[in-house]
Coordinates of C-alpha atoms and ligand atoms in Angstrom, one line a residue:
M1 CA 83.9 51.8 86.9
S2 CA 82.3 54.8 87.8
T3 CA 85.1 58.2 88.2
P4 CA 86.1 59.2 91.5
L5 CA 83.2 62.2 90.6
E6 CA 80.6 59.8 89.6
S7 CA 81.0 57.7 92.9
W8 CA 81.0 61.2 94.4
V9 CA 77.9 62.1 93.0
E10 CA 76.7 58.6 93.2
E11 CA 77.5 58.7 96.5
T12 CA 76.0 62.0 97.3
A13 CA 72.3 61.6 95.7
K14 CA 72.1 58.5 98.0
L15 CA 71.9 61.0 101.3
T16 CA 70.4 64.0 99.6
K17 CA 67.8 62.2 97.9
P18 CA 66.7 64.1 95.3
S19 CA 64.1 64.0 92.2
K20 CA 66.5 63.8 89.4
I21 CA 70.1 64.4 88.7
V22 CA 71.2 67.2 86.3
W23 CA 74.1 67.8 84.9
C24 CA 75.2 71.0 84.1
D25 CA 77.3 72.1 80.9
G26 CA 76.9 75.9 81.3
S27 CA 75.5 76.7 77.7
E28 CA 73.0 79.1 77.0
A29 CA 70.2 77.2 76.4
E30 CA 70.6 75.4 79.9
N31 CA 71.4 78.4 81.2
E32 CA 67.4 80.3 79.5
R33 CA 66.6 77.0 80.5
L34 CA 66.6 76.9 83.8
A35 CA 65.6 81.4 84.1
E36 CA 62.4 80.2 82.7
E37 CA 62.4 77.5 85.4
M38 CA 62.6 79.9 88.0
L39 CA 60.7 82.3 86.7
R40 CA 58.1 80.4 86.8
D41 CA 58.9 79.0 90.5
G42 CA 59.1 82.5 91.7
T43 CA 62.9 82.6 92.1
Y44 CA 63.5 85.0 89.7
I45 CA 62.0 87.8 88.8
E46 CA 62.2 89.7 84.8
L47 CA 63.5 93.1 84.6
N48 CA 63.1 95.3 82.4
R49 CA 63.7 93.0 78.8
R50 CA 64.7 97.0 76.8
T51 CA 67.4 98.1 79.7
Y52 CA 68.5 95.2 81.3
Q53 CA 68.7 92.0 78.4
S54 CA 68.8 88.6 79.9
S55 CA 68.5 90.2 83.5
Y56 CA 66.8 89.0 86.9
L57 CA 66.4 89.9 90.4
H58 CA 65.8 87.7 92.9
R59 CA 65.0 88.2 96.7
S60 CA 66.4 85.8 99.4
N61 CA 64.7 84.1 101.9
P62 CA 64.5 87.7 104.8
N63 CA 67.2 85.8 107.1
D64 CA 69.1 85.2 104.4
V65 CA 71.0 87.8 103.7
A66 CA 75.0 87.9 104.1
R67 CA 77.8 85.6 105.0
T68 CA 77.4 84.4 108.5
E69 CA 80.9 84.2 110.0
N70 CA 79.7 83.1 112.9
L71 CA 77.5 79.5 111.4
T72 CA 81.2 79.2 109.3
F73 CA 84.3 76.6 110.8
I74 CA 87.4 74.7 109.7
C75 CA 87.4 71.3 109.9
T76 CA 90.6 69.9 111.4
P77 CA 91.0 67.8 113.5
E78 CA 93.2 70.2 116.4
K79 CA 91.8 72.8 117.3
A80 CA 94.8 74.8 117.5
D81 CA 95.0 74.3 114.2
V82 CA 92.3 76.8 112.7
G83 CA 94.2 79.8 115.3
P84 CA 91.8 81.8 117.5
T85 CA 90.1 83.6 114.6
N86 CA 88.5 80.7 113.5
N87 CA 85.7 78.9 114.7
W88 CA 86.8 74.8 114.7
M89 CA 84.8 71.7 115.1
A90 CA 86.9 67.7 114.7
P91 CA 86.5 66.2 111.6
D92 CA 83.9 63.2 112.3
E93 CA 81.8 65.6 115.3
A94 CA 81.2 68.1 111.9
K95 CA 80.1 65.2 110.5
E96 CA 77.5 63.3 112.6
K97 CA 76.0 66.9 113.7
V98 CA 75.4 67.9 109.8
R99 CA 74.7 65.0 108.1
P100 CA 71.2 65.1 108.8
L101 CA 70.8 67.9 107.8
F102 CA 71.4 66.2 104.5
D103 CA 69.7 63.2 105.0
A104 CA 66.8 64.0 102.3
A105 CA 67.5 67.2 101.9
M106 CA 66.7 67.7 98.3
K107 CA 63.2 65.1 98.0
G108 CA 61.4 66.7 96.1
R109 CA 64.4 69.0 94.4
M110 CA 67.0 69.0 91.6
M111 CA 70.8 67.9 93.1
Y112 CA 72.3 69.5 89.9
V113 CA 76.0 68.7 89.9
V114 CA 78.2 72.2 88.8
P115 CA 81.3 71.2 87.7
Y116 CA 83.9 74.5 87.0
I117 CA 86.9 76.4 86.8
M118 CA 88.6 78.9 88.9
G119 CA 90.6 80.3 87.3
P120 CA 92.0 81.0 83.4
E121 CA 90.8 77.9 81.1
K122 CA 93.9 76.9 80.3
S123 CA 96.2 78.3 83.4
P124 CA 98.8 75.7 85.0
Y125 CA 97.4 77.7 88.2
S126 CA 93.9 77.3 87.9
K127 CA 91.8 74.9 90.0
I128 CA 88.8 72.7 89.5
G129 CA 85.7 72.0 92.0
V130 CA 82.5 70.7 92.0
E131 CA 79.3 72.2 93.2
L132 CA 76.1 69.9 94.2
T133 CA 73.8 71.5 94.8
D134 CA 69.8 71.8 94.8
S135 CA 69.2 76.4 94.1
A136 CA 69.4 76.6 90.7
Y137 CA 70.0 80.4 91.1
V138 CA 73.8 78.9 92.5
V139 CA 74.3 77.2 89.4
A140 CA 73.3 80.3 87.4
S141 CA 75.6 82.9 89.8
M142 CA 78.6 80.3 89.6
R143 CA 77.6 80.4 85.8
I144 CA 78.6 83.9 86.0
M145 CA 81.8 83.9 89.0
S146 CA 83.7 80.7 87.2
R147 CA 84.3 78.4 84.5
M148 CA 81.2 76.4 84.9
G149 CA 79.9 73.7 83.1
K150 CA 81.5 71.0 79.5
V151 CA 84.6 73.3 79.8
A152 CA 85.7 71.8 83.4
L153 CA 85.4 68.3 82.5
E154 CA 85.8 68.4 80.1
R155 CA 89.3 69.8 81.8
L156 CA 89.1 66.9 85.2
G157 CA 88.1 63.9 82.4
S158 CA 88.3 61.0 85.3
S159 CA 91.0 62.7 87.5
S160 CA 90.4 62.7 91.4
Q161 CA 91.8 66.7 91.5
F162 CA 88.4 68.6 92.4
V163 CA 87.1 69.8 95.3
P164 CA 84.0 68.8 96.1
G165 CA 81.7 71.4 97.5
L166 CA 78.1 70.0 98.8
H167 CA 75.2 72.7 99.1
S168 CA 71.7 72.5 99.8
L169 CA 69.1 75.2 100.8
G170 CA 68.0 72.8 103.6
D171 CA 64.9 74.7 105.1
L172 CA 66.9 77.6 105.2
D173 CA 66.9 78.2 108.8
P174 CA 69.5 80.1 110.5
D175 CA 69.2 77.2 113.8
R176 CA 70.1 74.8 111.3
R177 CA 73.0 76.3 108.8
F178 CA 76.4 75.5 109.0
I179 CA 79.7 76.3 105.8
L180 CA 82.2 73.6 107.3
H181 CA 85.3 73.5 105.5
F182 CA 87.4 70.9 105.8
P183 CA 91.0 71.4 105.0
E184 CA 92.7 67.7 104.6
E185 CA 89.8 67.0 102.5
N186 CA 89.7 69.5 100.1
L187 CA 86.2 69.1 101.3
I188 CA 83.3 71.7 102.0
W189 CA 79.5 72.1 103.6
S190 CA 77.5 73.8 103.7
V191 CA 73.5 74.1 104.4
G192 CA 70.9 76.3 105.2
S193 CA 71.8 79.0 102.8
G194 CA 71.5 80.3 99.4
Y195 CA 73.6 83.9 99.6
G196 CA 76.9 85.0 97.9
G197 CA 79.5 83.3 99.7
N198 CA 77.5 81.2 101.8
A199 CA 75.8 79.6 98.7
L200 CA 78.5 79.8 96.2
L201 CA 80.5 77.4 97.0
G202 CA 84.1 78.5 93.8
K203 CA 84.3 82.0 96.4
K204 CA 84.8 81.8 99.8
C205 CA 85.0 79.0 100.3
F206 CA 86.6 76.8 97.8
A207 CA 88.9 79.8 95.6
L208 CA 89.9 81.1 99.7
R209 CA 89.7 79.6 102.9
I210 CA 90.4 75.6 101.3
A211 CA 92.9 77.4 98.8
S212 CA 94.7 79.0 101.5
F213 CA 95.9 76.2 102.7
M214 CA 96.8 74.0 100.1
A215 CA 98.3 77.7 99.1
R216 CA 100.6 77.4 102.2
K217 CA 101.3 73.8 101.6
Q218 CA 102.6 74.1 97.9
G219 CA 104.2 77.4 98.3
W220 CA 101.7 79.7 96.6
M221 CA 98.8 82.5 98.2
A222 CA 95.2 83.0 97.6
E223 CA 94.6 86.3 99.0
H224 CA 91.4 88.6 99.5
M225 CA 92.6 91.1 96.6
L226 CA 91.4 92.9 93.5
I227 CA 93.9 93.0 90.6
L228 CA 94.4 96.6 88.8
G229 CA 96.9 97.3 85.9
L230 CA 97.6 100.9 85.7
E231 CA 98.6 102.6 82.6
D232 CA 101.1 105.0 82.6
P233 CA 101.5 107.6 80.1
S234 CA 103.9 105.9 77.6
G235 CA 101.3 102.1 78.1
K236 CA 103.4 100.6 80.8
V237 CA 101.1 98.2 82.3
T238 CA 101.9 98.2 86.2
Y239 CA 100.0 95.6 89.3
M240 CA 98.7 95.8 91.9
A241 CA 96.5 93.6 94.2
A242 CA 94.7 95.1 96.8
A243 CA 92.6 93.4 100.1
F244 CA 90.4 95.6 101.8
P245 CA 87.8 93.4 104.0
S246 CA 84.5 93.3 102.4
A247 CA 82.4 95.8 100.6
C248 CA 85.3 98.7 101.5
G249 CA 85.6 99.7 97.9
K250 CA 87.6 96.7 95.9
T251 CA 85.5 97.1 93.6
N252 CA 84.7 100.7 92.4
L253 CA 89.2 100.7 93.0
A254 CA 90.0 98.0 90.6
M255 CA 87.3 99.0 88.4
M256 CA 88.0 102.7 88.3
V257 CA 87.6 105.5 85.7
S258 CA 91.1 107.5 86.9
A259 CA 90.8 111.0 86.9
L260 CA 94.1 111.4 85.6
E261 CA 92.8 110.0 82.1
E262 CA 94.5 112.8 79.9
Q263 CA 97.4 112.6 81.6
G264 CA 98.1 109.2 80.7
Y265 CA 96.4 107.5 83.7
R266 CA 95.0 104.5 82.8
V267 CA 93.8 102.0 84.7
W268 CA 92.7 98.1 83.7
T269 CA 90.3 95.5 86.0
I270 CA 91.4 92.3 86.1
G271 CA 90.1 90.6 89.4
D272 CA 88.1 92.8 92.3
D273 CA 87.9 90.5 95.1
I274 CA 90.6 87.1 95.1
A275 CA 93.5 86.8 93.8
W276 CA 95.9 83.7 93.4
M277 CA 99.8 84.2 93.2
H278 CA 102.1 82.4 93.1
I279 CA 106.2 82.7 92.5
A280 CA 107.1 82.5 89.2
S281 CA 110.0 81.0 87.3
D282 CA 111.7 84.4 86.6
G283 CA 111.0 85.1 90.4
T284 CA 108.4 87.1 89.9
L285 CA 105.0 87.1 92.3
R286 CA 102.3 86.4 89.3
A287 CA 98.7 86.7 90.0
I288 CA 95.6 85.7 88.3
N289 CA 92.1 86.2 89.5
P290 CA 90.1 82.4 90.0
E291 CA 87.1 84.3 89.4
A292 CA 85.1 85.3 86.7
G293 CA 82.4 87.2 87.5
F294 CA 81.8 90.3 90.2
F295 CA 79.4 89.8 93.0
G296 CA 79.8 93.2 93.7
V297 CA 77.7 95.3 96.4
A298 CA 74.9 97.3 94.6
P299 CA 74.5 100.3 97.3
G300 CA 76.4 103.5 96.9
T301 CA 77.4 102.6 93.4
N302 CA 76.5 104.8 90.4
E303 CA 77.6 107.0 88.0
K304 CA 80.8 108.7 89.7
T305 CA 81.6 106.0 92.1
N306 CA 81.3 103.7 89.6
P307 CA 80.6 104.1 85.6
N308 CA 82.3 101.5 84.1
I309 CA 79.6 98.4 86.6
M310 CA 77.1 101.1 85.9
G311 CA 77.5 100.8 82.0
A312 CA 78.1 96.7 82.8
L313 CA 74.6 95.9 84.4
H314 CA 72.3 96.0 81.7
R315 CA 72.2 92.6 80.3
N316 CA 72.5 88.8 81.4
T317 CA 73.5 90.3 85.6
I318 CA 71.6 88.9 88.5
F319 CA 70.9 90.7 91.2
T320 CA 70.1 90.3 94.7
N321 CA 67.2 92.3 97.0
V322 CA 67.4 95.3 95.5
A323 CA 64.1 97.7 94.7
L324 CA 62.4 97.6 92.0
T325 CA 61.1 100.1 90.5
A326 CA 57.6 101.1 88.8
S327 CA 59.3 100.2 85.5
R328 CA 60.1 96.6 86.7
E329 CA 64.6 98.3 87.2
P330 CA 66.9 97.1 89.6
W331 CA 67.5 100.4 91.8
W332 CA 68.8 101.3 95.5
E333 CA 70.8 103.7 97.9
G334 CA 72.5 105.9 96.4
I335 CA 72.1 104.7 92.9
G336 CA 71.9 108.4 92.0
G337 CA 68.5 111.0 91.2
P338 CA 65.7 110.6 94.2
T339 CA 63.9 108.1 95.1
P340 CA 61.0 106.8 92.5
S341 CA 57.6 106.5 93.5
G342 CA 55.9 103.5 93.3
L343 CA 58.8 100.9 94.4
V344 CA 58.6 98.1 96.1
N345 CA 62.1 97.4 98.7
W346 CA 64.3 94.3 98.9
R347 CA 61.4 92.1 100.6
G348 CA 58.6 92.7 97.9
E349 CA 56.7 95.4 99.7
I350 CA 55.3 99.0 98.5
H351 CA 58.5 100.9 99.8
N352 CA 57.2 104.0 101.7
G353 CA 59.6 104.7 103.5
N354 CA 59.1 104.0 107.2
S355 CA 60.9 100.1 106.6
G356 CA 64.6 100.9 105.9
A357 CA 66.3 101.3 103.2
A358 CA 64.7 100.1 100.0
A359 CA 66.7 98.1 98.8
H360 CA 69.0 95.3 101.4
P361 CA 72.5 97.9 102.4
N362 CA 74.4 93.6 101.4
S363 CA 72.4 93.5 98.2
R364 CA 74.6 92.1 95.5
Y365 CA 74.0 92.6 91.1
T366 CA 76.6 88.6 89.5
V367 CA 77.3 89.9 86.4
P368 CA 80.8 88.8 83.9
A369 CA 83.8 90.3 84.4
S370 CA 84.5 90.5 80.7
Q371 CA 81.1 92.8 80.4
S372 CA 83.1 95.6 82.0
S373 CA 84.5 98.1 79.4
S374 CA 87.8 98.0 82.2
I375 CA 88.2 94.8 81.4
S376 CA 92.1 94.4 81.1
P377 CA 93.4 92.9 77.9
R378 CA 95.7 90.0 80.4
W379 CA 92.1 89.5 83.0
D380 CA 92.6 86.4 82.0
D381 CA 96.2 86.0 80.8
P382 CA 96.6 81.7 81.7
E383 CA 100.4 83.0 83.2
G384 CA 98.5 85.9 85.3
V385 CA 100.4 89.2 86.1
P386 CA 103.6 90.8 87.2
I387 CA 102.3 92.3 91.1
S388 CA 104.8 95.3 91.8
A389 CA 102.9 96.5 94.7
L390 CA 100.6 95.2 97.5
I391 CA 97.7 97.6 98.9
F392 CA 96.1 96.9 102.5
G393 CA 93.8 98.9 103.0
G394 CA 90.5 99.6 106.1
R395 CA 87.8 102.0 107.0
R396 CA 89.2 103.9 109.3
A397 CA 87.4 107.1 110.9
H398 CA 90.2 108.9 112.6
L399 CA 94.7 107.4 112.6
A400 CA 95.4 105.9 109.4
P401 CA 97.0 108.5 106.6
L402 CA 95.6 108.3 103.9
V403 CA 98.9 106.0 102.4
F404 CA 102.0 105.3 103.2
E405 CA 104.3 103.2 103.2
S406 CA 106.5 100.0 104.3
R407 CA 109.9 100.7 105.1
D408 CA 110.4 96.1 103.7
W409 CA 108.6 93.3 102.6
Q410 CA 108.7 91.5 107.0
H411 CA 107.8 95.7 108.4
G412 CA 105.0 94.8 105.0
V413 CA 103.3 91.5 106.1
F414 CA 103.0 93.8 110.3
V415 CA 101.2 96.7 108.0
G416 CA 98.9 93.8 106.6
A417 CA 99.1 91.5 109.9
T418 CA 97.9 94.1 112.2
M419 CA 95.6 96.2 110.0
A420 CA 92.7 97.3 111.7
S421 CA 88.6 97.7 110.3
E422 CA 84.9 99.3 110.7
T423 CA 82.5 96.6 110.3
T424 CA 80.3 96.7 107.0
A425 CA 76.9 95.0 106.3
A426 CA 78.6 92.4 104.3
A427 CA 79.0 90.2 106.9
T428 CA 75.9 89.3 109.9
G429 CA 77.0 91.5 112.8
A430 CA 77.1 94.9 114.4
V431 CA 78.0 97.8 111.8
G432 CA 80.8 100.3 112.0
V433 CA 83.1 98.8 115.0
T434 CA 86.4 98.7 114.2
R435 CA 88.0 95.0 114.2
R436 CA 91.2 94.0 113.4
D437 CA 91.5 91.9 110.3
P438 CA 94.3 90.6 109.3
M439 CA 95.0 91.0 105.4
A440 CA 91.8 91.6 105.1
M441 CA 91.5 87.6 105.9
L442 CA 89.4 87.4 108.8
P443 CA 87.0 85.6 107.8
F444 CA 88.5 83.6 105.5
C445 CA 91.8 82.1 106.1
G446 CA 91.6 78.3 106.4
Y447 CA 93.7 77.6 108.7
N448 CA 96.3 79.1 112.2
M449 CA 96.6 83.0 111.0
A450 CA 99.6 83.2 113.1
D451 CA 101.1 80.8 110.4
Y452 CA 99.5 82.4 107.4
F453 CA 101.6 85.0 109.2
A454 CA 104.7 82.7 109.0
H455 CA 103.4 82.2 104.9
W456 CA 103.4 85.6 104.2
L457 CA 107.3 86.1 105.9
A458 CA 108.1 83.3 104.0
I459 CA 107.2 84.4 100.8
G460 CA 109.2 87.9 100.6
P461 CA 112.8 86.2 100.3
K462 CA 112.2 84.1 98.4
L463 CA 111.2 86.2 95.5
K464 CA 113.5 88.3 93.6
H465 CA 111.0 91.5 93.0
P466 CA 109.3 91.4 96.3
P467 CA 106.0 94.0 95.7
K468 CA 106.2 97.0 97.6
I469 CA 103.8 96.9 100.5
F470 CA 101.6 100.1 100.5
H471 CA 98.1 100.8 103.2
V472 CA 95.7 102.5 102.8
N473 CA 92.4 105.3 104.4
W474 CA 89.7 106.6 101.7
F475 CA 87.8 106.9 104.6
R476 CA 89.0 109.6 107.2
R477 CA 87.2 111.9 108.4
A478 CA 87.2 115.3 109.5
A479 CA 85.9 117.0 112.7
D480 CA 82.9 117.8 111.6
G481 CA 82.7 113.8 110.1
K482 CA 82.9 114.9 106.8
F483 CA 85.9 113.0 103.5
L484 CA 88.5 114.4 103.9
W485 CA 89.3 112.9 100.6
P486 CA 87.0 112.6 97.2
G487 CA 88.1 109.0 97.0
Y488 CA 86.3 107.2 93.3
G489 CA 88.5 108.3 90.6
E490 CA 90.3 110.8 92.0
N491 CA 92.0 107.5 94.9
V492 CA 95.0 107.3 90.9
R493 CA 96.6 110.0 92.6
V494 CA 97.5 107.5 96.0
L495 CA 98.1 104.8 92.8
K496 CA 100.2 107.5 91.0
W497 CA 102.5 108.1 94.0
M498 CA 102.4 104.2 94.6
L499 CA 103.9 103.9 91.1
D500 CA 106.2 106.9 91.6
R501 CA 107.8 105.2 93.8
I502 CA 108.3 101.6 93.0
E503 CA 110.2 104.3 90.5
G504 CA 112.3 105.4 92.3
G505 CA 111.1 109.2 91.8
A506 CA 108.3 110.7 94.4
D507 CA 109.1 111.9 98.1
A508 CA 108.1 110.5 101.3
N509 CA 109.0 111.6 105.0
E510 CA 109.6 109.1 107.3
T511 CA 107.5 108.2 110.1
P512 CA 107.2 105.3 113.2
I513 CA 105.2 104.3 111.1
G514 CA 106.6 104.3 107.4
N515 CA 107.2 106.1 105.6
V516 CA 104.1 109.1 103.8
P517 CA 103.9 111.0 100.5
T518 CA 105.1 114.7 101.7
P519 CA 102.3 116.7 99.9
G520 CA 104.3 118.5 97.3
S521 CA 104.8 114.4 95.8
F522 CA 100.9 113.6 95.0
L523 CA 99.6 114.9 90.5
L524 CA 96.8 117.2 92.3
D525 CA 96.3 118.8 89.0
G526 CA 92.8 119.1 88.3
L527 CA 92.2 118.6 92.4
N528 CA 89.8 120.8 94.6
I529 CA 91.6 119.8 98.0
S530 CA 92.8 122.3 100.7
P531 CA 96.6 121.9 102.2
A532 CA 95.0 122.2 105.5
A533 CA 92.8 118.7 104.9
L534 CA 95.6 116.8 103.1
D535 CA 97.9 118.4 105.9
E536 CA 95.1 116.1 108.3
L537 CA 95.0 112.8 105.5
L538 CA 98.7 112.8 105.8
R539 CA 99.3 113.6 109.7
V540 CA 100.1 110.6 112.1
D541 CA 99.7 110.6 115.5
P542 CA 101.8 109.5 117.7
T543 CA 99.5 109.4 120.6
A544 CA 97.1 107.9 118.9
W545 CA 98.9 105.4 117.9
V546 CA 100.7 104.7 120.7
E547 CA 96.9 103.3 121.7
E548 CA 97.1 101.4 118.1
S549 CA 100.4 99.6 119.4
K550 CA 99.0 98.5 122.1
A551 CA 95.2 97.5 121.0
I552 CA 97.6 95.2 118.3
G553 CA 100.0 93.6 121.2
R554 CA 96.7 92.9 122.8
F555 CA 95.8 91.2 119.6
F556 CA 99.3 89.3 118.7
D557 CA 98.5 87.9 122.6
K558 CA 95.8 86.1 121.1
F559 CA 98.0 84.0 119.1
G560 CA 100.5 83.2 121.6
D561 CA 104.0 81.2 120.8
R562 CA 102.6 80.8 117.3
L563 CA 103.2 84.2 117.2
P564 CA 106.4 84.6 113.9
A565 CA 108.9 86.4 116.6
E566 CA 109.9 88.5 113.8
L567 CA 106.1 90.1 113.8
R568 CA 107.2 90.8 117.6
T569 CA 110.2 92.6 116.6
E570 CA 107.9 94.8 114.2
H571 CA 105.4 95.5 117.7
K572 CA 109.2 96.1 119.3
A573 CA 110.3 98.8 116.6
L574 CA 107.0 100.4 115.7
A575 CA 106.4 101.4 120.0
D576 CA 110.1 102.0 119.8
R577 CA 109.6 104.4 117.4
L578 CA 106.7 106.2 118.9
E579 CA 108.1 106.1 122.2
R580 CA 110.8 108.6 120.5
S581 CA 108.6 110.3 118.5
V582 CA 105.5 111.7 121.6
V583 CA 109.3 112.3 123.8
T584 CA 110.7 114.9 120.3
V585 CA 107.0 116.4 120.0
K586 CA 106.4 117.1 123.8
Ligands
OXD601 C1 82.5 89.3 99.4 C2 82.2 89.4 100.8 O1 81.0 89.0 98.9 O2 83.6 89.6 101.1 O3 83.4 90.0 98.2 O4 82.2 89.8 101.4
MN602 MN1 85.2 90.2 99.5

């Protein structure tokens, strides 16, 4: 008798017609064999063996360089169940349309069976997925990003409890590219892309879109959040999870080298992109990082912005779409130092400065999490870590202050539901446009966001000590266009303020949007910032917020009656507070 996995593999092979089926065990030997094959067929380009051991450069097809949100669908019988922020197709229609693209798609190629665990091997919160793919690059990437191979097969046994994900490169034509999710069947189909979140199905497709749907049914949370531990001078570590949209600094925050290290504050990394959070029997919110690696944006990463990751990238790393130096080392804009001569750009052409950036703005590194020296001793604790603060944030040149604290859980959910950010290169489309991105889940929520808000609202009261909820904005600019806040390692000062608030210290001023620090409540030793800049960073301009509140109203209207009444109440309360405040200012 075949197991459910064997039957699905067999059935898929009949459709995709690969020349061979390879069951991946995740071993070192298998990884080396795949690397040799990829070096031979040009999928991999070898890097300087002395300085970048067992590390490779991959160049994706130039039309396939970022997640394609417009080609990503949630397929449920009812359109209303995916809501106004997702693309929808009915499951039968989607399968009918996309199945032909899988027909014989793997002819002449291997079909790799990639079993993987999302989450620590022995955690009760972890889940199993299996990806069938015809891309060896995807296999090697999944080996870094998850617990892949034998370990997953052993945990699965003959059970049917796994999330099947079928992936084929297809012909890489964007007109025949689809990323489909069938949450009611726990099924993923992806065709026509070999890039990142489109192709590494454990990440966005499973750990966020499918998992968010599961989490709602099962009473837990799957969030687009980093997880960090802030150690204080006594050695006590407080854990925080933060949701920022793609390419807004989650990795840098999670791996920060603290500017307050001498004062005894240090940051430990648990995860940089996804948090699965459960209500534990002691009433705490416990988070695990379902991933095992970091798939980070390379441009802008350097010894100052993220020294920990820079130290981690010299072995076992796959670089995608970065530039290559004459000494065969990876290079990207913002890596530090002058642009070297003899650079080859991400397309494989000599870089002459006239053809745009040498590295693609969404070029990436894929590196095992355990290689970062900031990795927490508890990063793979099967029980997860207790979360004391949840942080929302966006990239806003104006309006949002450096940090504010919500009044309570319900207000915090409103703050998360209404957050907005300027778009980045992580997804295709215009960059720098302000869009509302609730909880940084706009591209990743596997069901109607109004129901997702209701799920969030329901979680708080079930927690004995609900985490405090904050909002941050590292990206506020002065009138001359310059950033007001230095960011990176200095962000620890904001984390410390949050810690003080959690512990009952640190002053704040009540404002219409929430509690904003008094300038004196920040530990500013060693930081060169003018009082005027600090005032501007913490300023809440009621008139500008009135406009924001109107935009929030328009956003909420999209959800009609499905929007939880509590959020309308919070919105009304904000509008009233703003009105009073504008009158007072006048
Ligand atoms: C990512 C993203 O790759 O959010 O993490 O786009
Ligand atoms: Mn992400």
